[in-house]
Coordinates of C-alpha atoms in Angstrom, one line a residue:
M76 CA 63.7 135.8 156.4
K77 CA 62.6 139.4 155.4
T78 CA 65.3 139.5 153.1
F79 CA 64.5 136.4 151.4
L80 CA 61.0 137.1 150.8
Q81 CA 61.7 140.6 149.8
R82 CA 64.2 139.2 147.0
F83 CA 61.4 136.8 145.8
A84 CA 58.6 138.4 146.0
V85 CA 57.7 138.1 142.7
L86 CA 58.3 134.3 142.5
V87 CA 57.0 133.3 146.2
A88 CA 53.0 132.4 146.3
G89 CA 52.9 132.0 150.1
V90 CA 54.4 131.0 153.3
L91 CA 53.3 128.6 156.0
Q92 CA 55.4 127.7 159.2
G93 CA 54.3 125.4 161.9
F94 CA 55.2 122.1 163.5
D95 CA 55.0 119.3 161.3
R96 CA 55.7 115.8 163.4
L97 CA 55.1 116.1 167.0
V98 CA 55.9 113.1 169.1
F99 CA 54.8 113.0 172.8
K100 CA 55.8 110.7 175.6
G101 CA 53.4 110.3 178.6
K102 CA 55.4 108.5 181.4
L103 CA 54.3 107.6 185.3
C104 CA 57.3 109.3 186.8
Q105 CA 56.8 108.0 190.3
L106 CA 57.4 104.7 189.1
Y107 CA 60.8 105.4 187.6
S108 CA 62.4 106.4 191.0
P109 CA 64.4 104.0 192.5
D110 CA 61.8 103.0 195.1
G111 CA 58.9 103.7 192.9
M112 CA 58.1 100.4 192.2
H113 CA 58.4 99.1 195.6
M114 CA 56.0 101.8 196.7
L115 CA 53.4 100.5 194.3
L116 CA 53.6 97.4 195.5
S117 CA 53.6 97.8 199.3
A118 CA 50.5 100.2 198.8
N119 CA 48.7 97.1 196.8
H120 CA 50.0 94.7 199.4
V121 CA 51.8 92.4 196.9
L122 CA 55.3 90.7 197.7
R123 CA 58.2 91.4 195.9
N124 CA 58.4 87.7 195.1
D125 CA 55.0 87.8 193.5
F126 CA 55.9 90.9 191.3
K127 CA 55.7 88.9 187.7
S128 CA 52.7 87.0 188.3
Y129 CA 50.9 90.6 189.7
A130 CA 52.3 92.5 186.3
A131 CA 51.2 89.8 184.2
Q132 CA 47.8 90.0 185.5
V133 CA 47.9 93.8 185.3
T134 CA 48.9 93.4 181.8
A135 CA 45.9 91.1 180.7
N136 CA 43.7 93.8 182.3
V137 CA 45.2 96.0 180.3
L138 CA 45.3 94.2 177.1
R139 CA 41.1 93.1 177.8
A140 CA 40.6 97.0 178.3
S141 CA 42.2 98.2 175.5
S142 CA 40.7 97.9 172.0
V143 CA 42.1 94.8 170.8
S144 CA 39.0 92.8 171.0
E145 CA 37.1 95.3 169.1
A146 CA 39.8 95.7 166.4
K147 CA 40.0 91.8 166.0
A148 CA 36.3 91.7 165.2
L149 CA 36.2 94.2 162.7
G150 CA 39.4 92.5 161.2
R151 CA 41.7 95.6 161.8
Y152 CA 44.1 93.9 164.2
R153 CA 47.8 92.3 163.2
Y154 CA 50.2 91.0 165.0
L155 CA 53.6 91.9 163.4
N156 CA 56.5 89.6 163.8
S157 CA 59.2 92.3 163.5
S158 CA 59.6 95.5 165.3
K159 CA 61.2 96.7 162.4
S160 CA 58.0 96.4 160.2
D161 CA 56.8 99.7 158.8
K162 CA 53.7 100.3 160.8
E163 CA 52.7 103.2 158.9
A164 CA 52.4 101.1 155.6
V165 CA 50.4 98.8 157.5
A166 CA 48.2 101.0 158.8
R167 CA 47.4 102.7 155.6
E168 CA 46.8 99.4 154.0
F169 CA 43.9 98.9 156.5
A170 CA 42.4 102.3 155.9
V171 CA 42.4 101.3 152.2
E172 CA 41.1 98.0 152.6
H173 CA 38.2 98.8 155.3
R174 CA 37.5 102.3 153.6
V175 CA 38.2 104.3 157.1
K176 CA 37.2 107.7 157.1
T177 CA 37.1 108.6 160.8
G178 CA 37.8 106.8 164.0
M179 CA 40.0 103.7 164.6
V180 CA 41.7 102.5 161.8
C181 CA 43.7 99.2 163.3
V182 CA 45.6 97.8 166.2
L183 CA 49.2 96.7 165.6
Q184 CA 50.9 94.4 168.3
C185 CA 54.8 93.7 168.3
L186 CA 57.6 93.2 170.9
E187 CA 59.8 95.9 170.9
P188 CA 62.8 97.0 173.0
C189 CA 61.7 99.3 175.9
W190 CA 62.4 100.6 179.7
T191 CA 60.5 98.0 182.0
F192 CA 61.0 96.3 185.3
D193 CA 62.0 92.9 186.4
R194 CA 62.0 90.9 189.6
V195 CA 66.0 90.0 190.8
T196 CA 67.5 88.7 193.9
T197 CA 70.8 90.8 194.9
Q198 CA 73.8 89.0 196.5
D199 CA 72.7 89.5 199.9
G200 CA 69.4 87.6 199.1
E201 CA 67.1 90.6 199.0
V202 CA 64.6 90.2 196.5
I203 CA 64.0 93.8 194.8
V204 CA 62.2 95.2 191.6
R205 CA 64.5 96.9 189.2
G206 CA 64.3 99.0 186.3
E207 CA 66.1 97.5 183.4
Y208 CA 66.2 97.5 179.4
G209 CA 64.3 94.7 178.3
K210 CA 61.5 93.9 175.6
C211 CA 57.6 93.5 176.0
S212 CA 54.5 93.9 173.7
H213 CA 53.3 97.0 172.6
L214 CA 50.3 98.1 171.0
Y215 CA 49.8 100.9 168.0
H216 CA 46.5 102.2 167.8
Y217 CA 46.2 103.9 164.7
C218 CA 43.1 106.1 164.2
I219 CA 41.9 109.3 162.3
H220 CA 41.0 111.8 164.9
P221 CA 38.3 114.3 164.3
R222 CA 40.7 116.9 165.3
F223 CA 44.3 115.9 164.5
G224 CA 43.7 113.9 161.7
W225 CA 45.7 110.2 160.9
M226 CA 48.1 110.0 164.2
Y227 CA 48.9 106.8 166.5
V228 CA 49.2 106.2 170.0
R229 CA 51.9 103.4 171.1
L230 CA 50.8 101.8 174.8
Q231 CA 53.3 99.7 176.4
T232 CA 51.8 96.9 177.8
W233 CA 54.1 96.1 180.9
F234 CA 54.9 98.3 183.8
P235 CA 55.9 101.0 183.3
F236 CA 53.1 101.3 180.8
E237 CA 54.9 103.9 178.6
I238 CA 52.4 105.7 176.0
Q239 CA 53.7 107.6 173.2
V240 CA 51.6 109.6 170.7
G241 CA 52.4 110.9 167.1
I242 CA 50.4 113.4 165.1
N243 CA 51.4 115.7 162.1
G244 CA 50.6 119.5 162.2
R245 CA 50.1 119.8 158.6
E246 CA 47.4 116.8 159.0
W247 CA 45.9 118.7 161.4
L248 CA 45.8 122.2 159.5
S249 CA 44.2 120.2 156.7
R250 CA 41.1 119.2 158.7
Q251 CA 41.0 123.0 160.1
M252 CA 40.9 124.3 156.6
D253 CA 38.2 121.5 155.6
Q254 CA 36.1 122.9 158.3
E255 CA 36.2 126.6 157.0
K256 CA 36.0 125.2 153.5
L257 CA 39.5 126.9 152.5
P258 CA 40.3 125.6 149.3
Y259 CA 43.9 124.1 149.0
L260 CA 46.0 121.8 146.8
R261 CA 47.7 119.5 149.2
S262 CA 50.7 117.0 148.3
D263 CA 52.1 114.3 151.2
N264 CA 52.3 116.8 153.9
K265 CA 52.8 120.0 152.0
F266 CA 50.5 122.7 150.9
L267 CA 51.5 123.4 147.4
C268 CA 48.6 126.1 146.9
V269 CA 46.0 127.5 149.4
K270 CA 43.7 130.2 148.4
D271 CA 44.2 132.3 151.6
W272 CA 47.5 131.9 152.6
Q273 CA 47.2 134.5 155.7
R274 CA 44.1 132.9 157.2
A275 CA 45.9 129.4 156.8
Q276 CA 48.7 130.8 158.7
Q277 CA 46.1 131.8 161.5
L278 CA 44.8 128.9 161.7
F279 CA 48.2 127.3 162.1
D280 CA 48.8 129.6 165.1
Q281 CA 46.1 128.4 166.7
Q282 CA 47.7 124.9 167.0
L283 CA 50.1 126.8 169.5
Q284 CA 47.1 127.6 172.1
T285 CA 46.1 124.0 172.5
D286 CA 45.9 122.4 176.2
W287 CA 47.9 119.7 175.6
V288 CA 47.6 118.0 179.2
R289 CA 44.2 117.8 178.3
E290 CA 44.4 116.6 174.5
L291 CA 46.8 113.8 175.6
D292 CA 44.8 112.9 178.6
A293 CA 41.8 112.3 176.1
L294 CA 43.8 110.5 174.0
Q295 CA 45.3 108.0 176.7
Q296 CA 41.8 107.4 178.0
Q297 CA 40.7 105.9 174.5
V298 CA 43.7 103.4 174.6
H299 CA 44.1 102.6 177.7
P300 CA 40.8 103.0 179.8
L301 CA 42.0 101.3 182.8
H302 CA 44.3 104.0 183.8
P303 CA 44.7 104.9 186.8
G304 CA 42.7 101.9 188.3
H305 CA 45.3 99.4 187.4
L306 CA 47.6 101.0 189.8
G307 CA 45.5 100.1 192.6
R308 CA 46.0 102.3 195.7
L309 CA 48.6 104.4 194.3
P310 CA 47.0 106.5 191.2
V311 CA 49.3 108.7 189.4
K312 CA 48.8 110.9 186.3
Y313 CA 50.6 110.8 183.4
N314 CA 53.5 113.2 182.7
W315 CA 53.8 114.3 179.3
T316 CA 56.6 115.6 177.6
V317 CA 57.9 116.3 173.8
F318 CA 60.2 113.6 172.7
Q319 CA 60.4 114.9 169.2
S320 CA 59.2 118.1 167.0
E321 CA 59.7 119.1 163.7
W322 CA 59.3 122.9 162.8
A323 CA 58.8 123.4 159.1
T324 CA 58.8 126.8 157.4
D325 CA 57.1 125.8 153.7
V326 CA 57.9 128.7 151.1
A327 CA 55.5 127.8 148.1
F328 CA 56.8 129.4 144.8
R329 CA 54.6 130.0 141.9
S330 CA 56.5 127.7 139.7
Q331 CA 58.6 124.3 140.1
R332 CA 60.7 125.1 137.7
V333 CA 61.7 128.3 139.0
L334 CA 62.2 126.8 142.3
E335 CA 64.6 123.9 141.0
N336 CA 66.9 126.6 139.5
W337 CA 67.2 128.3 142.5
Y338 CA 67.6 125.1 144.7
D339 CA 70.7 124.1 142.8
R340 CA 72.3 127.3 143.7
W341 CA 71.2 127.0 147.4
L342 CA 72.2 123.5 147.8
R343 CA 75.9 124.0 146.4
Q344 CA 76.3 127.5 148.5
A345 CA 75.4 125.5 151.6
L346 CA 77.4 122.8 151.3
L347 CA 80.7 124.7 149.9
S348 CA 80.2 127.9 152.3
Y349 CA 78.7 126.7 155.3
D350 CA 81.2 125.5 158.1
S351 CA 80.8 124.1 161.4
I352 CA 80.8 127.6 162.9
D353 CA 78.2 128.7 160.5
V354 CA 76.0 125.7 161.1
L355 CA 76.2 126.6 165.3
R356 CA 75.3 130.3 164.4
F357 CA 71.8 129.0 162.6
F358 CA 71.1 126.9 166.1
G359 CA 71.8 130.3 167.9
R360 CA 75.2 129.4 169.4
S361 CA 77.0 133.1 169.9
G362 CA 80.0 134.1 171.5
R363 CA 83.6 132.2 171.8
I364 CA 83.5 128.6 171.2
Y365 CA 86.0 126.9 173.1
P366 CA 88.1 124.3 171.5
K367 CA 88.0 122.0 174.1
K368 CA 84.2 121.3 174.5
R369 CA 83.3 118.6 172.1
L370 CA 80.4 119.0 169.8
L371 CA 79.2 116.7 167.2
I372 CA 78.5 118.6 164.1
E373 CA 78.0 116.9 160.5
T374 CA 76.4 117.8 157.3
K375 CA 75.1 115.5 154.7
V376 CA 73.5 115.9 151.3
D377 CA 71.1 112.7 150.3
D378 CA 69.8 111.7 147.1
R379 CA 66.1 111.2 147.7
F380 CA 63.3 110.0 145.4
E381 CA 61.9 113.9 145.3
G382 CA 65.4 115.0 144.8
K383 CA 68.6 115.6 146.9
R384 CA 68.5 117.0 150.7
I385 CA 71.1 118.8 152.7
K386 CA 71.3 118.4 156.5
H387 CA 73.0 119.6 159.3
W388 CA 73.4 118.2 162.8
V389 CA 74.4 119.7 166.1
Q390 CA 74.5 117.5 169.0
H391 CA 71.5 115.2 167.6
N392 CA 69.4 118.1 166.7
S393 CA 69.1 119.2 162.9
L394 CA 68.1 121.4 160.0
K395 CA 67.6 120.3 156.8
L396 CA 66.7 121.9 153.4
Y397 CA 64.8 120.0 150.6
T398 CA 62.2 120.8 147.9
H399 CA 58.6 119.1 147.1
C400 CA 57.0 120.1 143.9
N401 CA 57.1 123.8 144.2
V402 CA 57.7 124.2 148.2
L403 CA 61.0 124.7 149.6
R404 CA 61.1 123.7 153.1
P405 CA 63.7 124.4 155.8
E406 CA 63.1 122.3 158.4
T407 CA 64.6 122.0 162.2
T408 CA 64.2 119.0 164.2
I409 CA 64.8 118.9 168.3
N410 CA 65.9 115.6 169.6
N411 CA 67.7 117.0 172.2
P412 CA 66.4 120.2 174.1
G413 CA 69.2 119.8 176.8
A414 CA 71.6 120.9 173.9
I415 CA 69.8 124.2 173.2
Q416 CA 70.1 127.5 175.9
V417 CA 67.0 129.6 175.9
L418 CA 65.9 132.6 178.1
R419 CA 63.5 131.0 180.9
P420 CA 63.0 131.2 184.7
L421 CA 63.7 128.4 187.0
A422 CA 61.3 125.2 186.7
D423 CA 60.3 125.7 190.5
D424 CA 60.0 129.6 190.5
P425 CA 58.0 130.5 187.2
A426 CA 57.8 134.2 188.3
G427 CA 61.8 134.5 188.8
P428 CA 64.6 136.1 187.0
Q429 CA 64.7 134.7 183.7
A430 CA 68.5 133.4 182.6
L431 CA 69.9 131.1 179.5
R432 CA 69.0 127.7 180.9
P433 CA 68.6 124.5 178.6
M434 CA 65.4 123.9 176.9
R435 CA 63.0 121.7 178.5
R436 CA 60.8 118.7 177.3
T437 CA 57.7 120.1 178.8
V438 CA 54.5 120.5 176.8
V439 CA 54.2 123.7 178.4
E440 CA 57.1 125.1 176.5
L441 CA 55.9 124.1 173.2
P442 CA 55.5 128.0 172.1
Q443 CA 59.2 128.7 173.1
R444 CA 60.3 125.6 171.2
A445 CA 58.4 127.0 168.3
T446 CA 59.9 130.3 168.4
F447 CA 63.3 128.9 168.8
S448 CA 62.7 126.6 165.6
Q449 CA 61.5 129.1 163.5
N450 CA 64.7 131.3 164.2
V451 CA 66.7 128.6 162.8
N452 CA 64.9 128.4 159.9
E453 CA 64.8 132.1 159.2
R454 CA 68.8 132.7 159.8
Y455 CA 69.0 129.8 157.3
L456 CA 66.8 131.7 155.0
E457 CA 68.6 134.8 155.3
A458 CA 72.1 133.3 154.7
L459 CA 70.5 131.7 151.4
A460 CA 69.1 135.0 150.2
T461 CA 72.5 136.2 149.7
T462 CA 72.7 134.0 146.5
A463 CA 69.9 135.5 145.1
E464 CA 71.4 138.4 143.5
T465 CA 70.6 139.4 139.8
R466 CA 72.7 142.7 139.6
T467 CA 76.3 142.4 138.0
L468 CA 79.6 142.4 140.4
K469 CA 80.3 145.9 138.8
E470 CA 77.0 147.5 140.1
L471 CA 77.5 146.2 143.4
V472 CA 81.4 146.7 144.2
E473 CA 81.9 150.0 142.0
P474 CA 80.2 152.3 144.6
L475 CA 82.0 150.6 147.5
T476 CA 85.3 151.7 145.7
C477 CA 84.7 155.4 145.7
R478 CA 85.2 158.0 148.1
V479 CA 81.9 159.1 149.6
L480 CA 80.8 161.2 152.7
E481 CA 80.2 160.2 156.2
P482 CA 76.5 160.5 157.8
R483 CA 76.1 163.9 159.0
R484 CA 77.3 164.5 162.4
K485 CA 75.1 165.6 165.4
S486 CA 77.6 168.1 166.3
G487 CA 77.2 170.1 163.1
K488 CA 80.5 169.8 161.9
P489 CA 81.0 169.4 158.0
A490 CA 80.8 165.4 157.0
R491 CA 84.4 164.3 156.2
Q492 CA 85.0 162.0 152.9
V493 CA 86.1 158.7 153.4
R494 CA 88.5 156.6 151.2
G495 CA 86.9 154.0 149.0
L496 CA 87.3 150.2 149.8
N497 CA 89.5 147.6 148.3
P498 CA 88.3 144.1 148.4
L499 CA 91.3 143.0 147.0
A500 CA 93.8 144.1 149.7
K501 CA 94.7 142.0 152.9
G502 CA 93.4 144.8 155.1
D503 CA 89.6 145.2 153.7
A504 CA 89.4 141.9 152.8
D505 CA 90.1 141.2 156.6
L506 CA 87.8 143.7 157.7
L507 CA 84.7 142.5 155.1
T508 CA 85.4 138.9 156.6
A509 CA 85.1 139.9 159.8
I510 CA 81.8 141.6 159.9
S511 CA 80.1 138.9 157.1
D512 CA 80.4 136.5 160.3
P513 CA 76.9 134.6 160.6
K514 CA 77.3 135.3 164.2
W515 CA 76.0 138.9 163.8
M516 CA 73.0 137.6 162.5
I517 CA 72.4 136.9 166.4
N518 CA 74.4 139.3 168.4
D519 CA 74.9 142.9 167.2
L520 CA 78.5 144.0 166.4
R521 CA 80.3 146.1 168.9
N522 CA 84.1 147.7 168.6
R523 CA 85.2 145.1 171.1
D524 CA 83.9 142.5 169.1
L525 CA 85.9 143.8 166.0
V526 CA 89.0 144.3 167.6
A527 CA 88.8 140.5 168.7
A528 CA 88.1 139.6 165.2
L529 CA 90.9 141.5 163.6
Y530 CA 93.5 141.1 166.3
H531 CA 94.0 137.2 167.0
T532 CA 96.4 137.8 169.7
E533 CA 95.4 139.6 173.2
T534 CA 97.4 142.3 174.7
E535 CA 97.8 143.6 178.2
D536 CA 99.3 147.1 177.2
P537 CA 96.7 149.6 177.8
K538 CA 98.3 152.0 174.9
E539 CA 98.1 149.1 172.5
R540 CA 94.8 148.4 173.5
R541 CA 93.6 152.1 173.0
R542 CA 95.5 152.1 169.8
R543 CA 93.4 149.0 168.4
S544 CA 90.2 150.7 169.6
A545 CA 90.9 153.8 167.9
H546 CA 92.0 151.9 164.7
V547 CA 88.7 150.0 164.8
T548 CA 86.4 153.0 165.4
R549 CA 87.8 154.5 162.4
Q550 CA 87.0 151.2 160.3
L551 CA 83.5 151.4 161.9
R552 CA 83.0 155.0 160.5
L553 CA 84.3 154.0 156.9
L554 CA 81.9 150.9 157.0
R555 CA 78.9 153.2 157.8
A556 CA 80.0 155.8 155.3
H557 CA 79.6 152.8 152.8
G558 CA 76.3 151.9 153.9
L559 CA 77.5 148.4 154.9
L560 CA 76.9 148.9 158.7
E561 CA 74.0 150.8 160.6
K562 CA 74.0 152.1 164.1
I563 CA 71.6 151.1 166.6
A564 CA 70.1 154.1 168.1
G565 CA 71.3 154.8 171.7
T566 CA 73.6 151.8 171.6
H567 CA 77.2 151.4 170.9
R568 CA 76.3 148.2 168.6
Y569 CA 76.1 148.0 165.0
Q570 CA 74.2 145.6 162.7
L571 CA 74.3 144.8 159.1
S572 CA 72.0 146.3 156.5
P573 CA 69.9 143.5 154.5
D574 CA 71.7 144.8 151.1
S575 CA 75.1 144.8 152.8
R576 CA 75.4 141.0 153.4
T577 CA 74.7 140.5 149.6
K578 CA 77.8 143.1 148.7
I579 CA 79.9 141.4 150.9
Q580 CA 79.3 137.9 149.7
A581 CA 79.8 139.2 146.1
L582 CA 83.1 140.8 147.0
L583 CA 84.8 137.9 149.1
A584 CA 83.8 135.4 146.4
A585 CA 85.2 137.2 143.7
R586 CA 88.3 137.7 145.7
N587 CA 88.5 134.0 146.1
A588 CA 87.4 132.7 143.2
N589 CA 89.6 130.3 140.6
P590 CA 90.6 132.7 137.4
D591 CA 90.3 129.4 135.3
K592 CA 86.6 129.1 136.6
L593 CA 85.9 132.5 135.9
I594 CA 87.1 132.5 132.1
T595 CA 85.5 129.2 131.6
K596 CA 82.1 130.7 132.9
A597 CA 82.3 134.0 131.1
A598 CA 83.2 132.0 127.5

C-alpha cells in the first residue's frame, strides 16, 4: 500500500483499516460429540424416551429467563412469520419508534433452520438422541451496547442452544471517538472525514487487544442467564469461534469527484487484467498451482445503488472493491479459514515449531486473521497503483531502451555497459512478463524461478541446465542495470522496485494495444 499512498499523497486525506463486520459463534462442543447428549441425559438421570419432554421443559425455562417478557412489557417484541424477514430493518424501526439511545432495542422471535437434536429409534429398537438438521425457534436480541454500539445476539432455544453474536468494528470505533471527543463525519459504516486520522487508527488498533472470551461470555449472560444451570449436573462452557470476519481498508480521498474518475480506471483494470492466478496471489497463494487441484475462483461486477462493485471469490472467501462517497474500500471477507494457510504452531503445542497450517476459527487468533486480511487488501491496492501514472509512455520507456552501465561491482572492476531493452521483441517481452507476475509481490525472485518462467519444459541435461542458469544470470544483470530489479543484500533473491512495476505494465500494455483503439484515443 506504500506505493499506492505515495502516488495519491496529494489526493488522500487519511486511511483507516480494521474489522468491519464480525460474527461469532458460541457452541457447547461436548454436546456435539456422538455420545454428548447421552452423557448429559445420564448425568441428569433423564431417560432417552423422555428427551422431548425434558428438552421442552428446558426450552420453556430458557425463554422465561431471557428478555422476552421484558421486551413484551415494553412493546418491543415481535414474532416474525418468515426467517427471511429483514431483522435488521425491523430492529431499526423499533429503535426509531421508541427513541432508544442505549440498552435493549427489541427481541425478535422466528423459526429458523439449525443443527438440533431429536429422539429416534434404530432398527434394533434402541432409543437414541441424534443430531440432525431441523428447525427451532430463535431469539434475536438487538441492543445498543455501551462499548460495541449497535449489535445483536441470536439464541437458539432448543438443544444445543447455539449462540451467534454480530458486531460492527466501525460502530465500535465511532463510540471510541465519541468518548475522546474526536470530531468525525460518518456515512453508514464509513468515515468520510476525521480530524485526527492517526489517533483514530490507534483507537481502531485497540480492538485487536480485546479479551474476546470475557466479552462474549458477558453477552451470553445477558441473553441467556440460565446457562449453565439449565444443563444440570453437566455444566459446560461455551466455545467461541469467528464465523465470519470482514476487514476493510478505507482510503478517504479529499474529493469524491476525483475518486470517481480514478475508480472507473481501477475497475476496468481489475476486470480486464486480473485473471484467476492474479486473484490467488492477492490471497497469498504462492508457488506452483497444480492443475488437478480444483479451486473455486470467480470474479463478478455488480451494479449497486452506490455504484459498481467488483468482487473476487476464492474457496468461499472474498475480496471486493467499491466506493462510498469519497471513500475507496478494498475489503477481505473470510468465511472459510481452513482454505487459508498461515504460519502457526500446532494447536496442542503453542510453543512448538511454526509451519504453514490452515487458519483456525478460534477468537484467540483474530490478530493473525487481521494481518492476513490487511496483506490481501494491500496487495490489491499495490496492483491498482500501476494505473495511476501521469507520465507519458515516452518518459517511462525511453531510458529503458538506452545502453546503461551496470551497478558498481564489489571486486573493483570497471562497470560494464549493457544493452537497452526492446519491449516489442519477443525475448524481452517474455522477460518483462515473467518478472511482472504478481506472485513476486509475495515471494522474492530467484534465478531458478526465472528459469522456470522462461523455459516451460524441464531438462535433465546438466549442461543445458547450466546454460539456462547462466543465461538467466545475464538477464538479471540486465534488469538490475536498468533499475527494474533490486538485489536483497546477503541473499540470492531479487525484488521489483516500486517504480518498475509501473514501467513494465506500461510497456506490456503498449505492446498488446490495438492500433485502431490507440488512433481513436489519440484523435
